[in-house]
PDB file of C-alpha atoms and ligand atoms in Angstrom:
ATOM      1  CA  UNK A   1      19.167   8.924   7.083  1.00 72.00           C
ATOM      2  CA  UNK A   2      17.555   7.599   3.989  1.00 83.00           C
ATOM      3  CA  UNK A   3      14.639   4.721   4.995  1.00 94.00           C
ATOM      4  CA  UNK A   4      14.947   1.917   2.113  1.00 98.00           C
ATOM      5  CA  UNK A   5      11.489   0.519   0.840  1.00 98.00           C
ATOM      6  CA  UNK A   6       9.933  -2.522  -0.866  1.00 98.00           C
ATOM      7  CA  UNK A   7       6.356  -1.558  -1.688  1.00 99.00           C
ATOM      8  CA  UNK A   8       4.582  -4.699  -2.785  1.00 99.00           C
ATOM      9  CA  UNK A   9       1.349  -3.533  -4.559  1.00 99.00           C
ATOM     10  CA  UNK A  10      -1.666  -3.668  -6.832  1.00 98.00           C
ATOM     11  CA  UNK A  11      -2.049  -0.407  -8.453  1.00 98.00           C
ATOM     12  CA  UNK A  12      -5.007   0.875  -8.221  1.00 98.00           C
ATOM     13  CA  UNK A  13      -5.461   4.732  -7.873  1.00 98.00           C
ATOM     14  CA  UNK A  14      -3.984   4.828  -4.152  1.00 98.00           C
ATOM     15  CA  UNK A  15      -1.189   2.492  -4.915  1.00 98.00           C
ATOM     16  CA  UNK A  16      -0.389   4.781  -7.458  1.00 98.00           C
ATOM     17  CA  UNK A  17      -0.658   8.048  -5.445  1.00 98.00           C
ATOM     18  CA  UNK A  18       1.245   6.734  -2.718  1.00 98.00           C
ATOM     19  CA  UNK A  19       4.097   5.142  -5.734  1.00 98.00           C
ATOM     20  CA  UNK A  20       4.486   9.422  -6.175  1.00 98.00           C
ATOM     21  CA  UNK A  21       4.806   9.696  -2.408  1.00 98.00           C
ATOM     22  CA  UNK A  22       7.968   7.834  -2.252  1.00 98.00           C
ATOM     23  CA  UNK A  23       9.091   9.357  -5.388  1.00 98.00           C
ATOM     24  CA  UNK A  24       9.300  12.719  -4.104  1.00 98.00           C
ATOM     25  CA  UNK A  25      10.522  11.993  -0.783  1.00 98.00           C
ATOM     26  CA  UNK A  26      13.473  10.548   0.167  1.00 96.00           C
ATOM     27  CA  UNK A  27      12.985   7.484   0.543  1.00 97.00           C
ATOM     28  CA  UNK A  28      15.530   4.410  -1.176  1.00 98.00           C
ATOM     29  CA  UNK A  29      13.216   2.893  -3.114  1.00 98.00           C
ATOM     30  CA  UNK A  30      14.728  -0.931  -3.457  1.00 98.00           C
ATOM     31  CA  UNK A  31      11.805  -2.389  -5.869  1.00 98.00           C
ATOM     32  CA  UNK A  32       8.767  -2.947  -6.412  1.00 99.00           C
ATOM     33  CA  UNK A  33       6.854  -5.827  -6.878  1.00 99.00           C
ATOM     34  CA  UNK A  34       3.092  -6.964  -7.330  1.00 99.00           C
ATOM     35  CA  UNK A  35       0.502  -8.461  -6.860  1.00 98.00           C
ATOM     36  CA  UNK A  36      -2.959  -9.370  -8.191  1.00 98.00           C
ATOM     37  CA  UNK A  37      -6.030  -7.271  -6.843  1.00 98.00           C
ATOM     38  CA  UNK A  38      -7.719  -4.160  -7.879  1.00 98.00           C
ATOM     39  CA  UNK A  39      -7.202  -5.411 -11.223  1.00 98.00           C
ATOM     40  CA  UNK A  40      -5.781  -8.514 -12.789  1.00 98.00           C
ATOM     41  CA  UNK A  41      -1.733  -9.008 -12.818  1.00 98.00           C
ATOM     42  CA  UNK A  42      -1.188  -7.945 -16.329  1.00 98.00           C
ATOM     43  CA  UNK A  43      -2.735  -4.666 -14.940  1.00 98.00           C
ATOM     44  CA  UNK A  44      -1.353  -4.237 -11.973  1.00 98.00           C
ATOM     45  CA  UNK A  45       2.339  -4.537 -13.877  1.00 98.00           C
ATOM     46  CA  UNK A  46       2.128  -2.474 -16.660  1.00 98.00           C
ATOM     47  CA  UNK A  47       0.658  -0.351 -14.021  1.00 98.00           C
ATOM     48  CA  UNK A  48       3.403  -0.320 -11.843  1.00 98.00           C
ATOM     49  CA  UNK A  49       5.614  -0.285 -14.883  1.00 98.00           C
ATOM     50  CA  UNK A  50       4.330   2.909 -16.736  1.00 98.00           C
ATOM     51  CA  UNK A  51       4.267   4.779 -12.916  1.00 98.00           C
ATOM     52  CA  UNK A  52       8.915   3.789 -12.873  1.00 98.00           C
ATOM     53  CA  UNK A  53       9.097   6.159 -15.933  1.00 98.00           C
ATOM     54  CA  UNK A  54       6.549   8.579 -15.415  1.00 98.00           C
ATOM     55  CA  UNK A  55       7.460   8.623 -12.265  1.00 98.00           C
ATOM     56  CA  UNK A  56      10.688   8.928 -12.754  1.00 98.00           C
ATOM     57  CA  UNK A  57      12.013   6.002 -10.203  1.00 98.00           C
ATOM     58  CA  UNK A  58      14.997   5.198 -12.028  1.00 97.00           C
ATOM     59  CA  UNK A  59      16.299   1.649 -12.432  1.00 97.00           C
ATOM     60  CA  UNK A  60      13.489   0.551  -9.278  1.00 98.00           C
ATOM     61  CA  UNK A  61      13.031  -3.301 -10.132  1.00 98.00           C
ATOM     62  CA  UNK A  62       9.830  -3.785 -11.278  1.00 98.00           C
ATOM     63  CA  UNK A  63       8.403  -7.894 -10.049  1.00 98.00           C
ATOM     64  CA  UNK A  64       5.838  -9.448 -11.002  1.00 98.00           C
ATOM     65  CA  UNK A  65       4.305 -12.548  -8.368  1.00 98.00           C
ATOM     66  CA  UNK A  66       1.042 -14.262  -7.709  1.00 98.00           C
ATOM     67  CA  UNK A  67      -1.829 -13.473  -9.906  1.00 98.00           C
ATOM     68  CA  UNK A  68      -4.567 -14.821  -7.766  1.00 97.00           C
ATOM     69  CA  UNK A  69      -5.074 -15.918  -3.509  1.00 98.00           C
ATOM     70  CA  UNK A  70      -3.056 -18.807  -2.512  1.00 98.00           C
ATOM     71  CA  UNK A  71      -6.995 -20.501  -1.487  1.00 96.00           C
ATOM     72  CA  UNK A  72      -9.494 -18.756  -3.253  1.00 97.00           C
ATOM     73  CA  UNK A  73     -10.968 -17.155  -6.657  1.00 95.00           C
ATOM     74  CA  UNK A  74     -10.349 -14.060  -8.068  1.00 91.00           C
ATOM     75  CA  UNK A  75     -11.323 -11.195  -7.021  1.00 96.00           C
ATOM     76  CA  UNK A  76     -10.910  -7.706  -8.507  1.00 97.00           C
ATOM     77  CA  UNK A  77     -11.929  -4.041  -7.272  1.00 97.00           C
ATOM     78  CA  UNK A  78     -12.102  -2.897 -11.205  1.00 97.00           C
ATOM     79  CA  UNK A  79     -15.732  -1.573 -10.200  1.00 96.00           C
ATOM     80  CA  UNK A  80     -13.530   1.398  -7.639  1.00 96.00           C
ATOM     81  CA  UNK A  81      -9.917   1.838  -9.851  1.00 97.00           C
ATOM     82  CA  UNK A  82     -11.432   1.541 -13.715  1.00 97.00           C
ATOM     83  CA  UNK A  83     -10.891  -1.116 -16.194  1.00 97.00           C
ATOM     84  CA  UNK A  84      -7.242  -0.284 -16.468  1.00 98.00           C
ATOM     85  CA  UNK A  85      -6.824   0.132 -12.766  1.00 98.00           C
ATOM     86  CA  UNK A  86      -5.680   3.701 -12.822  1.00 98.00           C
ATOM     87  CA  UNK A  87      -9.534   5.474 -13.227  1.00 98.00           C
ATOM     88  CA  UNK A  88      -9.529   7.984 -16.346  1.00 98.00           C
ATOM     89  CA  UNK A  89      -5.438   8.919 -15.997  1.00 98.00           C
ATOM     90  CA  UNK A  90      -3.867   7.465 -18.817  1.00 97.00           C
ATOM     91  CA  UNK A  91      -0.092   7.085 -18.811  1.00 98.00           C
ATOM     92  CA  UNK A  92       2.734   7.092 -21.746  1.00 97.00           C
ATOM     93  CA  UNK A  93       3.004   3.438 -22.176  1.00 96.00           C
ATOM     94  CA  UNK A  94       6.049   2.346 -20.229  1.00 98.00           C
ATOM     95  CA  UNK A  95       9.250   1.661 -22.483  1.00 98.00           C
ATOM     96  CA  UNK A  96      10.974  -1.129 -20.364  1.00 98.00           C
ATOM     97  CA  UNK A  97       9.755  -4.379 -19.112  1.00 98.00           C
ATOM     98  CA  UNK A  98       9.206  -6.398 -15.457  1.00 98.00           C
ATOM     99  CA  UNK A  99      12.473  -8.161 -13.909  1.00 96.00           C
ATOM    100  CA  UNK A 100      12.650 -11.619 -14.240  1.00 96.00           C
ATOM    101  CA  UNK A 101      11.289 -14.409 -11.553  1.00 98.00           C
ATOM    102  CA  UNK A 102       8.309 -14.192  -9.515  1.00 98.00           C
ATOM    103  CA  UNK A 103       8.060 -11.382  -6.505  1.00 98.00           C
ATOM    104  CA  UNK A 104       8.637 -13.457  -3.930  1.00 98.00           C
ATOM    105  CA  UNK A 105      12.077 -14.582  -4.203  1.00 98.00           C
ATOM    106  CA  UNK A 106      12.580 -10.924  -5.106  1.00 98.00           C
ATOM    107  CA  UNK A 107      11.571  -9.927  -1.772  1.00 99.00           C
ATOM    108  CA  UNK A 108      13.404 -13.684  -0.010  1.00 99.00           C
ATOM    109  CA  UNK A 109      16.477 -12.357  -1.738  1.00 98.00           C
ATOM    110  CA  UNK A 110      16.498  -8.633  -1.593  1.00 98.00           C
ATOM    111  CA  UNK A 111      15.825  -8.691   2.259  1.00 98.00           C
ATOM    112  CA  UNK A 112      18.754 -11.335   3.236  1.00 98.00           C
ATOM    113  CA  UNK A 113      21.074  -9.307   0.709  1.00 98.00           C
ATOM    114  CA  UNK A 114      20.453  -6.248   2.902  1.00 98.00           C
ATOM    115  CA  UNK A 115      19.323  -7.550   6.686  1.00 98.00           C
ATOM    116  CA  UNK A 116      17.803  -5.180   9.380  1.00 98.00           C
ATOM    117  CA  UNK A 117      18.304  -1.847   6.207  1.00 98.00           C
ATOM    118  CA  UNK A 118      14.565  -2.511   4.168  1.00 98.00           C
ATOM    119  CA  UNK A 119      10.952  -1.980   5.223  1.00 98.00           C
ATOM    120  CA  UNK A 120       8.049  -3.957   3.601  1.00 99.00           C
ATOM    121  CA  UNK A 121       5.361  -2.217   2.592  1.00 99.00           C
ATOM    122  CA  UNK A 122       1.932  -4.360   1.402  1.00 99.00           C
ATOM    123  CA  UNK A 123      -0.450  -2.384  -0.013  1.00 99.00           C
ATOM    124  CA  UNK A 124      -2.567  -5.121  -2.090  1.00 98.00           C
ATOM    125  CA  UNK A 125      -3.913  -8.599  -0.947  1.00 98.00           C
ATOM    126  CA  UNK A 126      -0.936 -10.502   0.428  1.00 99.00           C
ATOM    127  CA  UNK A 127      -0.286 -13.430  -1.394  1.00 98.00           C
ATOM    128  CA  UNK A 128       3.411 -12.296  -2.275  1.00 99.00           C
ATOM    129  CA  UNK A 129       4.098 -11.736   1.557  1.00 99.00           C
ATOM    130  CA  UNK A 130       3.010 -15.461   2.235  1.00 99.00           C
ATOM    131  CA  UNK A 131       4.297 -17.155  -0.159  1.00 98.00           C
ATOM    132  CA  UNK A 132       7.640 -15.695   0.380  1.00 99.00           C
ATOM    133  CA  UNK A 133       7.144 -16.295   4.373  1.00 98.00           C
ATOM    134  CA  UNK A 134       6.600 -19.934   3.431  1.00 98.00           C
ATOM    135  CA  UNK A 135       9.449 -20.645   0.848  1.00 98.00           C
ATOM    136  CA  UNK A 136      12.025 -18.334   3.757  1.00 98.00           C
ATOM    137  CA  UNK A 137      10.491 -17.790   6.957  1.00 98.00           C
ATOM    138  CA  UNK A 138      13.986 -15.808   7.768  1.00 98.00           C
ATOM    139  CA  UNK A 139      12.921 -12.750   5.911  1.00 98.00           C
ATOM    140  CA  UNK A 140      10.811 -12.109   9.211  1.00 98.00           C
ATOM    141  CA  UNK A 141      13.974 -11.226  10.765  1.00 98.00           C
ATOM    142  CA  UNK A 142      15.403  -9.838   7.549  1.00 98.00           C
ATOM    143  CA  UNK A 143      13.444  -7.278   7.731  1.00 98.00           C
ATOM    144  CA  UNK A 144      13.671  -3.650   9.084  1.00 98.00           C
ATOM    145  CA  UNK A 145       9.642  -3.347   9.069  1.00 98.00           C
ATOM    146  CA  UNK A 146       6.729  -4.937   7.679  1.00 99.00           C
ATOM    147  CA  UNK A 147       4.066  -2.369   6.827  1.00 99.00           C
ATOM    148  CA  UNK A 148       0.147  -3.163   5.506  1.00 99.00           C
ATOM    149  CA  UNK A 149      -2.038  -1.325   4.215  1.00 99.00           C
ATOM    150  CA  UNK A 150      -5.245  -3.392   5.266  1.00 98.00           C
ATOM    151  CA  UNK A 151      -8.169  -4.831   7.668  1.00 98.00           C
ATOM    152  CA  UNK A 152      -9.932  -2.816  10.318  1.00 98.00           C
ATOM    153  CA  UNK A 153     -10.380  -3.035  13.902  1.00 98.00           C
ATOM    154  CA  UNK A 154     -14.240  -1.693  13.129  1.00 97.00           C
ATOM    155  CA  UNK A 155     -15.968  -1.893   9.654  1.00 96.00           C
ATOM    156  CA  UNK A 156     -14.717  -3.224   6.638  1.00 98.00           C
ATOM    157  CA  UNK A 157     -15.260  -1.940   3.057  1.00 98.00           C
ATOM    158  CA  UNK A 158     -15.983  -4.298   0.179  1.00 96.00           C
ATOM    159  CA  UNK A 159     -18.110  -5.703   3.465  1.00 97.00           C
ATOM    160  CA  UNK A 160     -19.424  -5.333   7.247  1.00 98.00           C
ATOM    161  CA  UNK A 161     -16.687  -7.360   8.534  1.00 98.00           C
ATOM    162  CA  UNK A 162     -13.789  -7.116   5.559  1.00 98.00           C
ATOM    163  CA  UNK A 163     -11.176  -5.106   3.934  1.00 98.00           C
ATOM    164  CA  UNK A 164     -10.506  -5.935   0.190  1.00 98.00           C
ATOM    165  CA  UNK A 165      -6.916  -6.585   0.511  1.00 98.00           C
ATOM    166  CA  UNK A 166      -7.488  -9.079   3.571  1.00 98.00           C
ATOM    167  CA  UNK A 167     -10.647 -10.497   1.938  1.00 98.00           C
ATOM    168  CA  UNK A 168      -8.789 -11.055  -1.401  1.00 98.00           C
ATOM    169  CA  UNK A 169      -6.210 -13.576  -0.171  1.00 98.00           C
ATOM    170  CA  UNK A 170      -7.545 -13.970   3.963  1.00 98.00           C
ATOM    171  CA  UNK A 171      -5.231 -17.312   3.829  1.00 98.00           C
ATOM    172  CA  UNK A 172      -2.473 -15.106   2.682  1.00 99.00           C
ATOM    173  CA  UNK A 173      -3.382 -12.591   5.361  1.00 99.00           C
ATOM    174  CA  UNK A 174      -3.228 -15.189   8.179  1.00 98.00           C
ATOM    175  CA  UNK A 175       0.132 -16.523   7.440  1.00 98.00           C
ATOM    176  CA  UNK A 176       1.389 -13.178   7.550  1.00 98.00           C
ATOM    177  CA  UNK A 177      -0.335 -12.033  10.189  1.00 98.00           C
ATOM    178  CA  UNK A 178       1.554 -15.284  12.140  1.00 98.00           C
ATOM    179  CA  UNK A 179       5.102 -15.223  10.812  1.00 98.00           C
ATOM    180  CA  UNK A 180       6.349 -14.158  13.616  1.00 98.00           C
ATOM    181  CA  UNK A 181       7.257 -10.450  12.830  1.00 98.00           C
ATOM    182  CA  UNK A 182       5.516  -7.344  14.926  1.00 98.00           C
ATOM    183  CA  UNK A 183       3.260  -6.484  12.089  1.00 99.00           C
ATOM    184  CA  UNK A 184       2.413  -2.290  11.394  1.00 99.00           C
ATOM    185  CA  UNK A 185      -0.866  -2.745  10.302  1.00 99.00           C
ATOM    186  CA  UNK A 186      -2.756   0.255   9.130  1.00 99.00           C
ATOM    187  CA  UNK A 187      -6.782   0.051   8.286  1.00 98.00           C
ATOM    188  CA  UNK A 188      -9.420   1.640   7.494  1.00 98.00           C
ATOM    189  CA  UNK A 189     -10.240   3.045  10.646  1.00 98.00           C
ATOM    190  CA  UNK A 190      -7.137   5.866  10.335  1.00 98.00           C
ATOM    191  CA  UNK A 191      -6.830   5.575   6.270  1.00 98.00           C
ATOM    192  CA  UNK A 192     -10.351   6.939   6.090  1.00 98.00           C
ATOM    193  CA  UNK A 193      -9.751   9.832   7.632  1.00 98.00           C
ATOM    194  CA  UNK A 194      -7.198  10.699   5.313  1.00 97.00           C
ATOM    195  CA  UNK A 195      -9.657  12.267   2.788  1.00 97.00           C
ATOM    196  CA  UNK A 196      -8.228  14.067  -0.721  1.00 98.00           C
ATOM    197  CA  UNK A 197     -11.068  16.988  -0.067  1.00 98.00           C
ATOM    198  CA  UNK A 198     -10.800  20.578  -2.607  1.00 97.00           C
ATOM    199  CA  UNK A 199      -9.153  22.838  -0.174  1.00 97.00           C
ATOM    200  CA  UNK A 200      -6.198  20.092  -0.086  1.00 98.00           C
ATOM    201  CA  UNK A 201      -6.518  19.471  -3.459  1.00 97.00           C
ATOM    202  CA  UNK A 202      -6.112  23.401  -4.155  1.00 96.00           C
ATOM    203  CA  UNK A 203      -2.938  23.153  -1.883  1.00 96.00           C
ATOM    204  CA  UNK A 204      -1.430  21.240  -4.595  1.00 95.00           C
ATOM    205  CA  UNK A 205      -0.516  23.837  -6.826  1.00 86.00           C
ATOM    206  CA  UNK A 206       2.045  23.763 -10.191  1.00 92.00           C
ATOM    207  CA  UNK A 207       1.198  20.033 -10.303  1.00 96.00           C
ATOM    208  CA  UNK A 208       2.750  19.950 -13.973  1.00 97.00           C
ATOM    209  CA  UNK A 209       2.909  16.590 -15.876  1.00 97.00           C
ATOM    210  CA  UNK A 210       2.242  14.950 -12.527  1.00 98.00           C
ATOM    211  CA  UNK A 211      -1.793  16.606 -12.789  1.00 97.00           C
ATOM    212  CA  UNK A 212      -2.368  14.070 -15.468  1.00 97.00           C
ATOM    213  CA  UNK A 213      -2.038  11.314 -12.890  1.00 98.00           C
ATOM    214  CA  UNK A 214      -3.370  12.874  -9.917  1.00 98.00           C
ATOM    215  CA  UNK A 215      -6.666  14.686 -11.060  1.00 96.00           C
ATOM    216  CA  UNK A 216      -7.889  12.026 -13.096  1.00 97.00           C
ATOM    217  CA  UNK A 217      -7.093   9.243 -11.019  1.00 97.00           C
ATOM    218  CA  UNK A 218      -8.478  10.889  -7.684  1.00 96.00           C
ATOM    219  CA  UNK A 219     -11.430  12.620  -9.339  1.00 95.00           C
ATOM    220  CA  UNK A 220     -12.383   9.170 -10.654  1.00 96.00           C
ATOM    221  CA  UNK A 221     -11.478   7.239  -7.173  1.00 95.00           C
ATOM    222  CA  UNK A 222     -14.654   9.500  -5.993  1.00 94.00           C
ATOM    223  CA  UNK A 223     -15.669  13.047  -6.161  1.00 95.00           C
ATOM    224  CA  UNK A 224     -13.227  15.638  -4.518  1.00 96.00           C
ATOM    225  CA  UNK A 225     -16.009  18.281  -2.968  1.00 97.00           C
ATOM    226  CA  UNK A 226     -15.524  21.042   0.126  1.00 97.00           C
ATOM    227  CA  UNK A 227     -16.208  18.148   2.705  1.00 96.00           C
ATOM    228  CA  UNK A 228     -14.665  15.637   1.316  1.00 96.00           C
ATOM    229  CA  UNK A 229     -13.146  13.076  -1.594  1.00 97.00           C
ATOM    230  CA  UNK A 230     -11.355  10.164  -2.104  1.00 97.00           C
ATOM    231  CA  UNK A 231      -8.973   8.333   0.997  1.00 98.00           C
ATOM    232  CA  UNK A 232      -5.798   7.642  -0.183  1.00 98.00           C
ATOM    233  CA  UNK A 233      -5.385   4.856   1.793  1.00 98.00           C
ATOM    234  CA  UNK A 234      -2.173   3.325   0.644  1.00 98.00           C
ATOM    235  CA  UNK A 235      -0.377   6.521   0.691  1.00 98.00           C
ATOM    236  CA  UNK A 236      -0.482   6.722   4.551  1.00 98.00           C
ATOM    237  CA  UNK A 237       1.180   3.614   4.715  1.00 98.00           C
ATOM    238  CA  UNK A 238       4.162   5.089   2.609  1.00 98.00           C
ATOM    239  CA  UNK A 239       4.018   8.042   4.234  1.00 98.00           C
ATOM    240  CA  UNK A 240       4.250   6.002   7.767  1.00 98.00           C
ATOM    241  CA  UNK A 241       7.070   4.773   6.087  1.00 98.00           C
ATOM    242  CA  UNK A 242       9.064   8.760   6.044  1.00 98.00           C
ATOM    243  CA  UNK A 243       7.689   9.559   8.596  1.00 98.00           C
ATOM    244  CA  UNK A 244       6.677   7.585  11.787  1.00 98.00           C
ATOM    245  CA  UNK A 245       5.130   9.998  13.816  1.00 98.00           C
ATOM    246  CA  UNK A 246       2.440  10.751  11.600  1.00 98.00           C
ATOM    247  CA  UNK A 247      -0.056   7.771  13.175  1.00 98.00           C
ATOM    248  CA  UNK A 248      -0.406   6.522  16.628  1.00 98.00           C
ATOM    249  CA  UNK A 249       0.054   2.795  16.829  1.00 98.00           C
ATOM    250  CA  UNK A 250      -1.032   0.499  20.027  1.00 98.00           C
ATOM    251  CA  UNK A 251      -0.319  -2.988  20.074  1.00 98.00           C
ATOM    252  CA  UNK A 252      -3.011  -5.640  19.221  1.00 99.00           C
ATOM    253  CA  UNK A 253      -3.663  -9.242  18.668  1.00 99.00           C
ATOM    254  CA  UNK A 254      -4.884  -9.912  15.049  1.00 99.00           C
ATOM    255  CA  UNK A 255      -5.937 -13.080  13.873  1.00 98.00           C
ATOM    256  CA  UNK A 256      -7.578 -12.677  10.274  1.00 98.00           C
ATOM    257  CA  UNK A 257     -11.168 -14.961  10.019  1.00 98.00           C
ATOM    258  CA  UNK A 258     -11.045 -17.018   7.735  1.00 98.00           C
ATOM    259  CA  UNK A 259     -13.665 -19.596   8.111  1.00 98.00           C
ATOM    260  CA  UNK A 260     -16.686 -17.018   8.740  1.00 97.00           C
ATOM    261  CA  UNK A 261     -19.945 -17.055   6.788  1.00 97.00           C
ATOM    262  CA  UNK A 262     -20.671 -13.359   6.931  1.00 98.00           C
ATOM    263  CA  UNK A 263     -17.139 -12.347   8.397  1.00 98.00           C
ATOM    264  CA  UNK A 264     -14.749 -14.577   5.960  1.00 98.00           C
ATOM    265  CA  UNK A 265     -11.854 -11.838   5.693  1.00 98.00           C
ATOM    266  CA  UNK A 266     -12.338  -9.628   8.834  1.00 98.00           C
ATOM    267  CA  UNK A 267      -8.963  -8.823  10.577  1.00 98.00           C
ATOM    268  CA  UNK A 268     -10.345  -9.740  14.060  1.00 98.00           C
ATOM    269  CA  UNK A 269      -8.320  -7.300  16.808  1.00 98.00           C
ATOM    270  CA  UNK A 270      -7.599  -8.258  20.531  1.00 98.00           C
ATOM    271  CA  UNK A 271      -5.787  -5.130  22.427  1.00 98.00           C
ATOM    272  CA  UNK A 272      -5.951  -6.731  25.837  1.00 98.00           C
ATOM    273  CA  UNK A 273      -4.019  -9.896  24.761  1.00 98.00           C
ATOM    274  CA  UNK A 274      -0.643 -10.893  26.475  1.00 98.00           C
ATOM    275  CA  UNK A 275       0.172 -12.227  22.914  1.00 98.00           C
ATOM    276  CA  UNK A 276       0.465  -9.195  20.035  1.00 98.00           C
ATOM    277  CA  UNK A 277       1.539  -9.481  16.741  1.00 98.00           C
ATOM    278  CA  UNK A 278       0.561  -6.181  15.718  1.00 99.00           C
ATOM    279  CA  UNK A 279       0.695  -2.597  15.844  1.00 99.00           C
ATOM    280  CA  UNK A 280      -2.317  -1.557  15.471  1.00 99.00           C
ATOM    281  CA  UNK A 281      -3.058   2.573  13.894  1.00 98.00           C
ATOM    282  CA  UNK A 282      -5.057   4.067  15.806  1.00 98.00           C
ATOM    283  CA  UNK A 283      -4.990   7.493  15.066  1.00 98.00           C
ATOM    284  CA  UNK A 284      -3.153   9.499  12.036  1.00 98.00           C
ATOM    285  CA  UNK A 285      -2.348  13.617  12.421  1.00 98.00           C
ATOM    286  CA  UNK A 286      -4.505  14.588   8.780  1.00 98.00           C
ATOM    287  CA  UNK A 287      -3.241  17.560   8.947  1.00 98.00           C
ATOM    288  CA  UNK A 288       0.393  16.583   8.825  1.00 98.00           C
ATOM    289  CA  UNK A 289       0.025  13.969   6.314  1.00 98.00           C
ATOM    290  CA  UNK A 290      -1.680  15.656   3.788  1.00 98.00           C
ATOM    291  CA  UNK A 291       1.113  18.698   4.158  1.00 98.00           C
ATOM    292  CA  UNK A 292       3.822  15.532   3.574  1.00 98.00           C
ATOM    293  CA  UNK A 293       1.872  14.714   0.216  1.00 98.00           C
ATOM    294  CA  UNK A 294       1.559  18.222  -0.356  1.00 98.00           C
ATOM    295  CA  UNK A 295       5.329  18.645  -0.585  1.00 98.00           C
ATOM    296  CA  UNK A 296       6.553  15.490  -1.953  1.00 98.00           C
ATOM    297  CA  UNK A 297       4.124  16.035  -4.796  1.00 98.00           C
ATOM    298  CA  UNK A 298       5.303  19.195  -5.420  1.00 97.00           C
ATOM    299  CA  UNK A 299       8.641  18.569  -5.205  1.00 98.00           C
ATOM    300  CA  UNK A 300       8.236  15.911  -7.921  1.00 98.00           C
ATOM    301  CA  UNK A 301       6.730  18.215  -9.821  1.00 98.00           C
ATOM    302  CA  UNK A 302       9.259  20.451  -9.666  1.00 97.00           C
ATOM    303  CA  UNK A 303      11.240  17.565 -11.080  1.00 97.00           C
ATOM    304  CA  UNK A 304       8.883  16.099 -13.733  1.00 97.00           C
ATOM    305  CA  UNK A 305       8.258  19.404 -15.343  1.00 96.00           C
TER     306      UNK A 305
HETATM  307  O1  RIB B 401      -8.888  -1.447   1.175  1.00 78.61           O
HETATM  308  C1  RIB B 401      -8.346  -0.809   0.217  1.00 78.61           C
HETATM  309  C2  RIB B 401      -7.197  -1.538  -0.029  1.00 78.61           C
HETATM  310  O2  RIB B 401      -7.609  -2.027  -1.474  1.00 78.61           O
HETATM  311  C3  RIB B 401      -6.221  -0.195  -1.150  1.00 78.61           C
HETATM  312  O3  RIB B 401      -4.846  -0.543  -1.121  1.00 78.61           O
HETATM  313  C4  RIB B 401      -7.050  -0.110  -2.613  1.00 78.61           C
HETATM  314  O4  RIB B 401      -5.590  -0.172  -3.353  1.00 78.61           O
HETATM  315  C5  RIB B 401      -7.411  -1.259  -2.377  1.00 78.61           C
HETATM  316  O5  RIB B 401      -6.557  -2.380  -3.080  1.00 78.61           O
HETATM  317 CA1   CA B 402      -3.910  -1.078  -3.259  1.00 78.61          CA
END
């Protein structure tokens, strides 16, 4: 059965590789909405538009949303993803522009028109998601599933307590976790096990044009060696939509710290709560994840030439 997905993202190297996974899979991509995050909204949107054409994603709508957090000041991860957001990868500039309107309204209208059909995936800060929930609370009933890459029940990455997507807009994340749907949270605990090592990269053969995205971006993200490499955080979220058997999910109540001096942005996770609001990813079948990635990239490369 074809699964439909709407992805809200901040491309961003791993967002881009997640979109490449989607492009090489059987997913029905209903839309790409962009948010300020890894780099500014102008760049995450330009990257999404360039990726739509480079990855042969056809007429999938690309609609920009919020440039920054609901309450807090700007924050980015350009030091990780490069000034342009895709590391050293340089894609042909997009010919077609973004769709009209705001991402939050696009999310609402798309879900309203296709109730129960579409999995909403967020791989950046949750600002657009929070705005959509506030504008139309019924989207929590219209989604098929709501999946995020973000947070951690162990340690953060931007600081010991907080993961970047959540820390960039903790108030938005708090709204998203308490909107009334069950969040599928794919955090650093599992995504940090999804590392692109040299042996895995060597299994990605005959990438053709696709190599001009993958190689210069992943090498910029972090060195690819025999034993380690960049963690493709956001690709794990899309892989879950394609094959939900890859992850072990455990119910928990997740609340987002928004007032901690050292802990703001922490996803405080209670696996013993009688009122779980989240299915937390606690294990990833890493070998099957990489096989899915290698197969999808191989199919996509065959299409792109
Ligand atoms: O912490 C990892 C997350 O932050 C990923 O989504 C990456 O793209 C950055 O946005
Ligand atoms: Ca991201």
